[in-house]
GROMACS .gro file of C-alpha atoms in nm:
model
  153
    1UNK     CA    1   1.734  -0.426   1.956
    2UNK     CA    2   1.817  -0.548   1.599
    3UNK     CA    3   1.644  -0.627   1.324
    4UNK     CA    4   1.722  -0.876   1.050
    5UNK     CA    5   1.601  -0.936   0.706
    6UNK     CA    6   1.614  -1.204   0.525
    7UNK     CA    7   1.484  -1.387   0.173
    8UNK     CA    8   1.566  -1.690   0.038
    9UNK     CA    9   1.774  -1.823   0.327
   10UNK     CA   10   2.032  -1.475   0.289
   11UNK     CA   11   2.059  -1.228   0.511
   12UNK     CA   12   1.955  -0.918   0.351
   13UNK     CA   13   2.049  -0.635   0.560
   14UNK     CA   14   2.104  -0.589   0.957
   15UNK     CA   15   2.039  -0.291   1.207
   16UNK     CA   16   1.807  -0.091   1.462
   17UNK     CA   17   1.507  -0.030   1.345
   18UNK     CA   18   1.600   0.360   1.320
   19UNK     CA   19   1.864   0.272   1.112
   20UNK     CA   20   1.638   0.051   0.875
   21UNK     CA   21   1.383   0.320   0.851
   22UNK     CA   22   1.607   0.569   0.764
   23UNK     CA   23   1.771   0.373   0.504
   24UNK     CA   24   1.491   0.176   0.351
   25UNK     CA   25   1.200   0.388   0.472
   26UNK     CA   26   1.036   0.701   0.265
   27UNK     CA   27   0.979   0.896   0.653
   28UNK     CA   28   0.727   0.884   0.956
   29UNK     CA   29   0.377   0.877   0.896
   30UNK     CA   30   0.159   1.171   1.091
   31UNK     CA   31  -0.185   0.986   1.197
   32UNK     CA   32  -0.455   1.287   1.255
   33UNK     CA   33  -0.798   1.196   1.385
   34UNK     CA   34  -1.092   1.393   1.271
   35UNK     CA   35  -1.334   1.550   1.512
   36UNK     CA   36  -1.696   1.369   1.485
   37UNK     CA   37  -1.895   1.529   1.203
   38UNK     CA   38  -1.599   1.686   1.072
   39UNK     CA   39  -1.628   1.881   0.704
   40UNK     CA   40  -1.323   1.852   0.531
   41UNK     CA   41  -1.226   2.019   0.197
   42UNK     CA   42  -1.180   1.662  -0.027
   43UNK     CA   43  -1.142   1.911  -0.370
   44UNK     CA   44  -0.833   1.936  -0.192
   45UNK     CA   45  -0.614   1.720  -0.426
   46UNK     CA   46  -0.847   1.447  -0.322
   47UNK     CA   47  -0.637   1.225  -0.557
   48UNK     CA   48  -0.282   1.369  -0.616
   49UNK     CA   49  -0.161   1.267  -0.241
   50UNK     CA   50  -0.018   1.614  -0.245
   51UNK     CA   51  -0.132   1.909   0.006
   52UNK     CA   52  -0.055   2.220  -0.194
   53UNK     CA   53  -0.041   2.229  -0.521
   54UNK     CA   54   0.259   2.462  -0.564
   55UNK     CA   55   0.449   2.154  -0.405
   56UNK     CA   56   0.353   1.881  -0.691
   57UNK     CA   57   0.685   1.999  -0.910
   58UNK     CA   58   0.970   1.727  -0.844
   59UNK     CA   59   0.796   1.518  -0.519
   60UNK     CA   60   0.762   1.176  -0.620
   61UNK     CA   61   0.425   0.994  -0.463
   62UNK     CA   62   0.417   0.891  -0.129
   63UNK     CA   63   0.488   0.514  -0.100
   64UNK     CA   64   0.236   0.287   0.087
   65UNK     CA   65   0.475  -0.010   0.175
   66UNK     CA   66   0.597   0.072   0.486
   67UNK     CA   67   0.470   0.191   0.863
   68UNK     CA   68   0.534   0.466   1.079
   69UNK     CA   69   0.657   0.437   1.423
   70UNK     CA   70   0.405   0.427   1.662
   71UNK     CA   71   0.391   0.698   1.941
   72UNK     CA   72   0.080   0.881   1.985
   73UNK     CA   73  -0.018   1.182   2.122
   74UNK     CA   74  -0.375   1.214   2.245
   75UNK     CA   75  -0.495   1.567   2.293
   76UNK     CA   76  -0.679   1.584   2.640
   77UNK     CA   77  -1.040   1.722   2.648
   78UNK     CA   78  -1.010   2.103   2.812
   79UNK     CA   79  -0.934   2.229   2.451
   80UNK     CA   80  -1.242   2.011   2.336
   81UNK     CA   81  -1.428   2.118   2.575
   82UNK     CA   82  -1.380   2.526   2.579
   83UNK     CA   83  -1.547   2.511   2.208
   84UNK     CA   84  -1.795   2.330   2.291
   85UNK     CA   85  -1.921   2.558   2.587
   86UNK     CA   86  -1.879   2.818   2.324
   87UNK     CA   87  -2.136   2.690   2.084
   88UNK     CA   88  -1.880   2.698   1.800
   89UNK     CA   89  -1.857   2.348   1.628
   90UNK     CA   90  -1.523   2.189   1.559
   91UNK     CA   91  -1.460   2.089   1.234
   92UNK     CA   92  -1.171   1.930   1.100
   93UNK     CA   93  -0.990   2.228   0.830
   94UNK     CA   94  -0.810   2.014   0.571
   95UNK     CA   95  -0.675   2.310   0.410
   96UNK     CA   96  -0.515   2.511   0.731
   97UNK     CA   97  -0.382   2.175   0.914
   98UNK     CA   98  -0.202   2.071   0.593
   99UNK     CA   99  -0.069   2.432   0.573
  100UNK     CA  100   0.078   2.451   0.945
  101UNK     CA  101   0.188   2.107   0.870
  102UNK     CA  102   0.365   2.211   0.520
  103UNK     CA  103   0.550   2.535   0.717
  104UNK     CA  104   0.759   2.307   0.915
  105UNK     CA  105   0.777   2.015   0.668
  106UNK     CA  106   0.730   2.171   0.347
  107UNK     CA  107   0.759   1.831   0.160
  108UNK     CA  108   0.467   1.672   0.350
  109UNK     CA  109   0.240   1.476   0.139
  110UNK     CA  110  -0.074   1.299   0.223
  111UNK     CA  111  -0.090   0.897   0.276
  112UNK     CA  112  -0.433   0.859   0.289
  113UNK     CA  113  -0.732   1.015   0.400
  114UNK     CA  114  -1.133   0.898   0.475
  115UNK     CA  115  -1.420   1.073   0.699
  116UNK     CA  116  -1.231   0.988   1.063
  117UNK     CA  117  -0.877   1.031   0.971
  118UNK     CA  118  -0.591   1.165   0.701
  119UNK     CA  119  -0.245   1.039   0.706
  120UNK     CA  120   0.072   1.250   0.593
  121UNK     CA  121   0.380   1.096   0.490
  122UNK     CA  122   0.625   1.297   0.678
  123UNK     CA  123   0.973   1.249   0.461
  124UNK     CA  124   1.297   1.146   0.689
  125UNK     CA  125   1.462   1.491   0.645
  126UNK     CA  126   1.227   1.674   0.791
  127UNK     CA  127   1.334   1.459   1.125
  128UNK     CA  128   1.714   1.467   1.026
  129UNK     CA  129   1.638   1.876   1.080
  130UNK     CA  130   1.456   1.820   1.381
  131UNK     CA  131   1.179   2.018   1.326
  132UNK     CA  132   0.901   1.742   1.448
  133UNK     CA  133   0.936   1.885   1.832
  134UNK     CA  134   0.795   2.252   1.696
  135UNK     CA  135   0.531   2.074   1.413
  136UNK     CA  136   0.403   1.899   1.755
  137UNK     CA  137   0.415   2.199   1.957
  138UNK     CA  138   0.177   2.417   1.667
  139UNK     CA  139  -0.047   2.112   1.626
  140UNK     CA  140  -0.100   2.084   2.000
  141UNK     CA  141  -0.182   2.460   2.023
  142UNK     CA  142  -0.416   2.483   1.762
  143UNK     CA  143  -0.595   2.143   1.765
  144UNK     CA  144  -0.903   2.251   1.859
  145UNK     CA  145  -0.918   2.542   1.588
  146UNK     CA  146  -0.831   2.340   1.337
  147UNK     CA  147  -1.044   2.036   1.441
  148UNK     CA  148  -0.811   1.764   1.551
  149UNK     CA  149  -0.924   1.541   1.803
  150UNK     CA  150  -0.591   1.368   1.827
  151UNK     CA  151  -0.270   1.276   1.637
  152UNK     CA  152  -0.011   1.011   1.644
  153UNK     CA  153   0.343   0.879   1.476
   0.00000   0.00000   0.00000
């Protein structure tokens, strides 16, 4: 498939929609869905769009004008499940999701964020280095510690 642009009557630019995004776009966006009742850390640069502070030197904001691709990954229920029967409450951990999420992409920002979901702005390199197979991997073993019900691209 191809993808055309145009304004004014003139084609703008031409190409697969990977192409486009990695020309045009700022990266992929990581969708996370809170558990219910979830108690995030919002002091958390609730307003920089940053995750760690020590990252805020030299990373421009995160731009809101385009979408990420959309493939999703649902976590099933056993991991759910095996807290539950524990007793121990799962609550979504703002701080130690964006800090697995920052060791593979250390340039990860956050999009957005409200009381169901946050959004990180994954930039393109971090997929030119292929390291999204391994961020996946840690995110689908510790989604229940760190309160992720389930997470998409």
């Amino acid at each position: 498939d191809r993808v055309a642009i145009m304004s004014h009557g003139k084609l703008l630019c031409c190409g697969s929609p990977l192409y486009l995004k990695s020309r045009f776009g700022p990266g992929y966006y990581l969708n996370i869905e809170k558990n219910a009742g979830s108690a995030s850390t919002p002091d958390l640069l609730e307003d920089s769009g940053f995750v760690a502070p020590d990252q805020l030197e030299g990373n421009p904001p995160p731009s809101s004008e385009t979408d990420g691709l959309v493939m999703s990954k649902r976590k099933s229920n056993s991991n759910s499940m095996s807290s539950e029967k524990s007793g121990v409450p799962e609550k979504f951990n703002q701080f130690d999701t964006s800090r697995l999420i920052q060791s593979y992409v250390p340039r990860a920002t956050i999009h957005y964020q409200n009381e169901l979901e946050i959004s990180y702005l994954l930039p393109w390199e971090a997929f030119q280095r292929g390291v999204f197979p391994d961020l996946f991997k840690a995110l689908d073993g510790s989604s229940a510690d760190l309160g992720i019900r389930c997470y998409g691209v």
